[in-house]
PDB file of C-alpha atoms in Angstrom:
ATOM      1  CA  MET A 295      17.201 110.481  88.763  1.00  0.00           C
ATOM      2  CA  PHE A 296      19.519 107.964  89.336  1.00  0.00           C
ATOM      3  CA  HIS A 297      18.390 105.676  86.190  1.00  0.00           C
ATOM      4  CA  ILE A 298      18.431 108.745  84.056  1.00  0.00           C
ATOM      5  CA  LYS A 299      22.246 109.309  84.607  1.00  0.00           C
ATOM      6  CA  ILE A 300      23.004 105.609  83.999  1.00  0.00           C
ATOM      7  CA  TYR A 301      20.819 105.665  80.691  1.00  0.00           C
ATOM      8  CA  PHE A 302      22.863 108.921  79.802  1.00  0.00           C
ATOM      9  CA  ALA A 303      26.181 106.979  80.471  1.00  0.00           C
ATOM     10  CA  LEU A 304      25.150 104.226  78.183  1.00  0.00           C
ATOM     11  CA  PHE A 305      23.958 106.166  75.406  1.00  0.00           C
ATOM     12  CA  PHE A 306      27.146 108.178  75.033  1.00  0.00           C
ATOM     13  CA  HIS A 307      28.907 104.695  75.329  1.00  0.00           C
ATOM     14  CA  ASN A 308      26.818 103.376  72.537  1.00  0.00           C
ATOM     15  CA  ILE A 309      27.268 106.714  70.497  1.00  0.00           C
ATOM     16  CA  ALA A 310      30.990 106.060  70.739  1.00  0.00           C
ATOM     17  CA  PHE A 311      30.680 102.488  69.497  1.00  0.00           C
ATOM     18  CA  PHE A 312      28.555 103.196  66.517  1.00  0.00           C
ATOM     19  CA  MET A 313      30.507 106.285  65.477  1.00  0.00           C
ATOM     20  CA  SER A 314      33.824 104.013  65.756  1.00  0.00           C
ATOM     21  CA  MET A 315      32.114 101.586  63.202  1.00  0.00           C
ATOM     22  CA  PHE A 316      30.794 104.308  61.117  1.00  0.00           C
ATOM     23  CA  PHE A 317      34.202 105.887  60.503  1.00  0.00           C
ATOM     24  CA  PHE A 318      35.585 102.499  59.982  1.00  0.00           C
ATOM     25  CA  ILE A 319      33.337 102.064  57.189  1.00  0.00           C
ATOM     26  CA  GLN A 320      34.241 105.560  55.855  1.00  0.00           C
ATOM     27  CA  TYR A 321      37.980 104.564  55.752  1.00  0.00           C
ATOM     28  CA  SER A 322      37.113 101.400  53.799  1.00  0.00           C
ATOM     29  CA  ILE A 323      35.595 103.468  51.115  1.00  0.00           C
ATOM     30  CA  VAL A 324      37.725 106.599  50.846  1.00  0.00           C
ATOM     31  CA  ARG A 325      40.816 105.352  52.661  1.00  0.00           C
ATOM     32  CA  LYS A 326      41.567 108.795  54.380  1.00  0.00           C
ATOM     33  CA  LYS A 327      44.205 108.088  57.107  1.00  0.00           C
ATOM     34  CA  GLU A 328      42.166 110.740  59.530  1.00  0.00           C
ATOM     35  CA  HIS A 329      39.110 108.650  59.343  1.00  0.00           C
ATOM     36  CA  LEU A 330      40.965 105.343  60.458  1.00  0.00           C
ATOM     37  CA  HIS A 331      42.494 107.168  63.515  1.00  0.00           C
ATOM     38  CA  TYR A 332      39.393 109.048  64.549  1.00  0.00           C
ATOM     39  CA  ALA A 333      37.748 105.396  64.425  1.00  0.00           C
ATOM     40  CA  VAL A 334      40.379 103.828  66.478  1.00  0.00           C
ATOM     41  CA  TYR A 335      40.314 106.760  68.946  1.00  0.00           C
ATOM     42  CA  LEU A 336      36.545 106.451  69.273  1.00  0.00           C
ATOM     43  CA  LEU A 337      36.808 102.818  69.724  1.00  0.00           C
ATOM     44  CA  THR A 338      39.540 103.432  72.588  1.00  0.00           C
ATOM     45  CA  LEU A 339      37.052 105.635  74.482  1.00  0.00           C
ATOM     46  CA  PHE A 340      34.295 103.015  74.071  1.00  0.00           C
ATOM     47  CA  ILE A 341      36.735 100.368  75.677  1.00  0.00           C
ATOM     48  CA  TYR A 342      37.713 103.047  78.447  1.00  0.00           C
ATOM     49  CA  TYR A 343      34.040 103.768  79.334  1.00  0.00           C
ATOM     50  CA  PHE A 344      33.999  99.969  79.932  1.00  0.00           C
ATOM     51  CA  LEU A 345      36.877  99.784  81.874  1.00  0.00           C
ATOM     52  CA  ALA A 346      35.975 102.959  83.903  1.00  0.00           C
ATOM     53  CA  MET A 347      32.696 101.399  85.069  1.00  0.00           C
ATOM     54  CA  PRO A 348      32.613  97.733  84.576  1.00  0.00           C
ATOM     55  CA  ASP A 349      29.778  97.223  87.001  1.00  0.00           C
ATOM     56  CA  LEU A 350      27.607  99.422  84.942  1.00  0.00           C
ATOM     57  CA  PHE A 351      27.812  96.205  82.589  1.00  0.00           C
ATOM     58  CA  ILE A 352      28.803  93.375  84.227  1.00  0.00           C
ATOM     59  CA  PRO A 353      26.491  92.242  87.363  1.00  0.00           C
ATOM     60  CA  MET A 354      28.537  92.660  90.624  1.00  0.00           C
ATOM     61  CA  ASN A 355      28.757  89.234  92.297  1.00  0.00           C
ATOM     62  CA  GLU A 356      31.662  87.352  93.921  1.00  0.00           C
ATOM     63  CA  ALA A 357      32.121  85.329  90.667  1.00  0.00           C
ATOM     64  CA  ASN A 358      32.924  88.419  88.905  1.00  0.00           C
ATOM     65  CA  SER A 359      34.613  90.349  91.383  1.00  0.00           C
ATOM     66  CA  SER A 360      38.186  89.328  90.698  1.00  0.00           C
ATOM     67  CA  PHE A 361      37.564  89.955  87.055  1.00  0.00           C
ATOM     68  CA  ILE A 362      36.077  93.428  87.413  1.00  0.00           C
ATOM     69  CA  ALA A 363      39.208  94.396  89.574  1.00  0.00           C
ATOM     70  CA  SER A 364      41.417  93.325  87.024  1.00  0.00           C
ATOM     71  CA  MET A 365      40.126  95.430  84.392  1.00  0.00           C
ATOM     72  CA  GLY A 366      41.381  98.324  86.388  1.00  0.00           C
ATOM     73  CA  ILE A 367      45.036  97.559  85.344  1.00  0.00           C
ATOM     74  CA  PHE A 368      43.984  98.711  81.721  1.00  0.00           C
ATOM     75  CA  LYS A 369      42.043 101.949  82.196  1.00  0.00           C
ATOM     76  CA  ARG A 370      44.727 104.605  82.525  1.00  0.00           C
ATOM     77  CA  PRO A 371      46.692 103.014  79.885  1.00  0.00           C
ATOM     78  CA  VAL A 372      43.594 102.859  77.502  1.00  0.00           C
ATOM     79  CA  GLN A 373      42.925 106.501  78.391  1.00  0.00           C
ATOM     80  CA  PHE A 374      46.306 107.513  77.459  1.00  0.00           C
ATOM     81  CA  LEU A 375      46.287 105.413  73.905  1.00  0.00           C
ATOM     82  CA  SER A 376      42.782 107.107  73.220  1.00  0.00           C
ATOM     83  CA  SER A 377      45.098 110.463  73.389  1.00  0.00           C
ATOM     84  CA  VAL A 378      47.473 109.030  70.917  1.00  0.00           C
ATOM     85  CA  PHE A 379      45.213 108.209  68.381  1.00  0.00           C
ATOM     86  CA  TYR A 380      43.214 111.455  68.653  1.00  0.00           C
ATOM     87  CA  THR A 381      46.531 113.121  68.094  1.00  0.00           C
ATOM     88  CA  PHE A 382      47.261 111.075  64.884  1.00  0.00           C
ATOM     89  CA  PHE A 383      43.913 111.917  63.563  1.00  0.00           C
ATOM     90  CA  VAL A 384      44.648 115.983  64.427  1.00  0.00           C
ATOM     91  CA  ILE A 385      47.960 115.402  62.308  1.00  0.00           C
ATOM     92  CA  TYR A 386      46.221 113.986  59.286  1.00  0.00           C
ATOM     93  CA  TYR A 387      42.988 115.894  59.470  1.00  0.00           C
ATOM     94  CA  LEU A 388      45.072 119.023  59.519  1.00  0.00           C
ATOM     95  CA  GLY A 389      47.538 118.005  57.017  1.00  0.00           C
ATOM     96  CA  LEU A 390      50.443 119.007  58.722  1.00  0.00           C
ATOM     97  CA  ASP A 391      52.851 117.552  56.684  1.00  0.00           C
ATOM     98  CA  THR A 392      52.254 120.290  54.329  1.00  0.00           C
ATOM     99  CA  THR A 393      50.434 123.154  56.752  1.00  0.00           C
ATOM    100  CA  SER A 394      52.828 123.239  59.372  1.00  0.00           C
ATOM    101  CA  PRO A 395      55.505 120.680  59.790  1.00  0.00           C
ATOM    102  CA  LYS A 396      56.924 122.430  63.249  1.00  0.00           C
ATOM    103  CA  LEU A 397      53.454 121.532  64.556  1.00  0.00           C
ATOM    104  CA  LYS A 398      53.719 118.035  63.241  1.00  0.00           C
ATOM    105  CA  LYS A 399      57.114 117.706  65.079  1.00  0.00           C
ATOM    106  CA  PHE A 400      55.341 118.958  68.336  1.00  0.00           C
ATOM    107  CA  PHE A 401      52.371 116.428  68.234  1.00  0.00           C
ATOM    108  CA  ARG A 402      55.061 113.993  67.344  1.00  0.00           C
ATOM    109  CA  MET A 403      56.329 114.576  70.769  1.00  0.00           C
ATOM    110  CA  LEU A 404      53.150 114.737  72.220  1.00  0.00           C
ATOM    111  CA  ILE A 405      52.511 111.026  70.993  1.00  0.00           C
ATOM    112  CA  GLY A 406      55.754 109.657  72.203  1.00  0.00           C
ATOM    113  CA  GLY A 407      54.870 111.287  75.661  1.00  0.00           C
ATOM    114  CA  TYR A 408      51.354 109.507  75.786  1.00  0.00           C
ATOM    115  CA  LEU A 409      52.865 106.092  74.651  1.00  0.00           C
ATOM    116  CA  PHE A 410      55.463 106.620  77.570  1.00  0.00           C
ATOM    117  CA  PHE A 411      52.382 107.432  80.226  1.00  0.00           C
ATOM    118  CA  SER A 412      50.229 104.431  78.827  1.00  0.00           C
ATOM    119  CA  ALA A 413      53.424 101.917  79.035  1.00  0.00           C
ATOM    120  CA  THR A 414      54.405 103.390  82.380  1.00  0.00           C
ATOM    121  CA  CYS A 415      50.718 103.182  83.799  1.00  0.00           C
ATOM    122  CA  LEU A 416      50.337  99.568  82.784  1.00  0.00           C
ATOM    123  CA  ALA A 417      53.607  98.469  84.255  1.00  0.00           C
ATOM    124  CA  LEU A 418      52.880 100.018  87.658  1.00  0.00           C
ATOM    125  CA  ASN A 419      49.551  98.539  87.524  1.00  0.00           C
ATOM    126  CA  LEU A 420      50.925  95.101  86.946  1.00  0.00           C
ATOM    127  CA  LEU A 421      53.384  95.624  89.675  1.00  0.00           C
ATOM    128  CA  ASN A 422      50.826  96.642  91.924  1.00  0.00           C
ATOM    129  CA  ILE A 423      52.728  99.872  92.754  1.00  0.00           C
ATOM    130  CA  LYS A 424      50.293 103.122  93.750  1.00  0.00           C
ATOM    131  CA  TYR A 425      50.930 106.104  91.839  1.00  0.00           C
ATOM    132  CA  ASP A 426      47.661 108.088  92.189  1.00  0.00           C
ATOM    133  CA  TYR A 427      49.390 111.134  93.237  1.00  0.00           C
ATOM    134  CA  PHE A 428      51.667 111.474  90.516  1.00  0.00           C
ATOM    135  CA  TYR A 429      48.939 110.672  87.780  1.00  0.00           C
ATOM    136  CA  PHE A 430      47.091 113.602  89.374  1.00  0.00           C
ATOM    137  CA  ILE A 431      50.231 115.692  88.732  1.00  0.00           C
ATOM    138  CA  ILE A 432      50.675 114.377  85.220  1.00  0.00           C
ATOM    139  CA  SER A 433      47.083 115.227  84.572  1.00  0.00           C
ATOM    140  CA  LEU A 434      47.214 118.703  85.984  1.00  0.00           C
ATOM    141  CA  LEU A 435      50.469 119.200  83.775  1.00  0.00           C
ATOM    142  CA  LEU A 436      49.003 118.175  80.625  1.00  0.00           C
ATOM    143  CA  PHE A 437      46.612 121.171  80.948  1.00  0.00           C
ATOM    144  CA  PRO A 438      49.184 123.830  79.675  1.00  0.00           C
ATOM    145  CA  VAL A 439      50.057 121.396  77.059  1.00  0.00           C
ATOM    146  CA  GLN A 440      46.671 121.392  75.597  1.00  0.00           C
ATOM    147  CA  LEU A 441      46.550 125.309  76.124  1.00  0.00           C
ATOM    148  CA  THR A 442      49.652 125.409  74.005  1.00  0.00           C
ATOM    149  CA  VAL A 443      48.195 123.541  71.357  1.00  0.00           C
ATOM    150  CA  VAL A 444      45.342 125.723  71.113  1.00  0.00           C
ATOM    151  CA  THR A 445      47.555 128.537  71.003  1.00  0.00           C
ATOM    152  CA  ALA A 446      49.974 127.029  68.492  1.00  0.00           C
ATOM    153  CA  LEU A 447      46.802 126.270  65.850  1.00  0.00           C
ATOM    154  CA  LEU A 448      45.518 129.945  66.400  1.00  0.00           C
ATOM    155  CA  LYS A 449      49.185 131.136  65.573  1.00  0.00           C
ATOM    156  CA  HIS A 450      49.709 129.131  62.729  1.00  0.00           C
ATOM    157  CA  LYS A 451      46.493 129.665  61.321  1.00  0.00           C
ATOM    158  CA  VAL A 452      46.044 126.026  59.767  1.00  0.00           C
ATOM    159  CA  PRO A 453      42.923 125.485  57.731  1.00  0.00           C
ATOM    160  CA  TYR A 454      39.786 123.846  59.714  1.00  0.00           C
ATOM    161  CA  ALA A 455      42.099 123.844  62.866  1.00  0.00           C
ATOM    162  CA  ARG A 456      38.861 125.849  64.941  1.00  0.00           C
ATOM    163  CA  PHE A 457      36.909 122.530  64.700  1.00  0.00           C
ATOM    164  CA  VAL A 458      40.016 120.959  66.920  1.00  0.00           C
ATOM    165  CA  ILE A 459      40.270 123.930  69.051  1.00  0.00           C
ATOM    166  CA  TRP A 460      36.851 124.039  70.278  1.00  0.00           C
ATOM    167  CA  GLY A 461      37.146 120.318  70.591  1.00  0.00           C
ATOM    168  CA  THR A 462      40.562 120.961  72.891  1.00  0.00           C
ATOM    169  CA  ILE A 463      38.756 123.753  74.773  1.00  0.00           C
ATOM    170  CA  VAL A 464      35.880 121.576  75.915  1.00  0.00           C
ATOM    171  CA  VAL A 465      37.990 118.775  76.783  1.00  0.00           C
ATOM    172  CA  ILE A 466      40.352 121.264  79.096  1.00  0.00           C
ATOM    173  CA  ILE A 467      37.104 122.324  80.701  1.00  0.00           C
ATOM    174  CA  GLY A 468      35.712 118.727  81.161  1.00  0.00           C
ATOM    175  CA  SER A 469      38.742 117.403  82.589  1.00  0.00           C
ATOM    176  CA  ILE A 470      39.337 120.177  84.979  1.00  0.00           C
ATOM    177  CA  ILE A 471      36.062 119.239  86.370  1.00  0.00           C
ATOM    178  CA  ALA A 472      36.359 115.733  86.088  1.00  0.00           C
ATOM    179  CA  LEU A 473      39.790 115.783  87.629  1.00  0.00           C
ATOM    180  CA  GLY A 474      38.792 118.217  90.560  1.00  0.00           C
ATOM    181  CA  TYR A 475      35.852 115.837  91.396  1.00  0.00           C
ATOM    182  CA  THR A 476      38.138 112.832  91.530  1.00  0.00           C
ATOM    183  CA  MET A 477      40.410 114.493  93.693  1.00  0.00           C
ATOM    184  CA  TYR A 478      38.000 116.062  96.065  1.00  0.00           C
ATOM    185  CA  GLY A 479      34.569 114.533  95.608  1.00  0.00           C
ATOM    186  CA  PRO A 480      33.324 111.665  97.804  1.00  0.00           C
ATOM    187  CA  HIS A 481      33.142 109.460  94.506  1.00  0.00           C
ATOM    188  CA  VAL A 482      32.297 105.943  96.189  1.00  0.00           C
ATOM    189  CA  THR A 483      28.873 104.876  94.482  1.00  0.00           C
ATOM    190  CA  LEU A 484      28.213 103.857  91.154  1.00  0.00           C
ATOM    191  CA  LEU A 485      26.377 107.456  90.607  1.00  0.00           C
ATOM    192  CA  GLU A 486      29.131 109.300  91.751  1.00  0.00           C
ATOM    193  CA  ARG A 487      31.370 107.680  89.333  1.00  0.00           C
ATOM    194  CA  ILE A 488      28.923 108.110  86.522  1.00  0.00           C
ATOM    195  CA  GLN A 489      29.024 112.089  87.358  1.00  0.00           C
ATOM    196  CA  ILE A 490      32.905 112.046  87.239  1.00  0.00           C
ATOM    197  CA  PHE A 491      32.987 110.028  84.098  1.00  0.00           C
ATOM    198  CA  LEU A 492      30.988 112.030  81.840  1.00  0.00           C
ATOM    199  CA  PRO A 493      32.302 115.573  81.721  1.00  0.00           C
ATOM    200  CA  ALA A 494      35.813 113.953  81.046  1.00  0.00           C
ATOM    201  CA  GLN A 495      34.678 112.587  77.608  1.00  0.00           C
ATOM    202  CA  ALA A 496      33.208 115.755  76.540  1.00  0.00           C
ATOM    203  CA  CYS A 497      34.838 115.999  73.064  1.00  0.00           C
TER     204      CYS A 497
END
C-alpha cells in the first residue's frame, strides 16, 4: 500500500509537468494568454510538489540533508505563486475585461494578496522566524474568499465559469481536508506527508 501511494504521488507530479509543457506548446501556437498562465500555474505546482516532498526524489543522507532542509524555504512562497498564475488564468480564460470588469478588479486584488503572502513567507523563512500559527489562520481565511469567488461567478453568469466554479469547489474541499490533517494529524513519516500532499492539489 505504501508503494502504491508513492507511485500515485509521482503520477500526479509527472502529469503536472507534462500538462505544463503541453500548454506551453499550445501558447507558442495560438498565443492565448490563458494558455501561458495555465502552463506556468502547472509548472509552479510541479515545483511545489518537489519542494513539499524532496525526500521522495532525493536520497536522504548526511550529504543531502542540508540541501533538502533548505528547500522548505521556498515551499510556501511557491504555493502562493501558484495561486497568482491560476488567478491570471481565470481572468483571461473568462475574458473578464469584457464580461465582468468588476470581477477582474476583485481578482486583481487577490493577485496582490497572494504576491504579498508569497514575499512575506519567503522573508520570514529567510529570517528563520516561525509563523505556522499565522499561516494556518491565513489559510482558513482564504476559504471564505474562495467561496466569494464561486458566489460572484454564479451571480454574474460569466460564460464558461462553471468549469472554474467546479474546480474551485474541489480545491476548497481538498484544502479543508489537507489543512485539517496538517494541523491535527500525526504527519511524521513520508507516507503521512503524501496523504497530506495529495488532497490539497485536487484541482
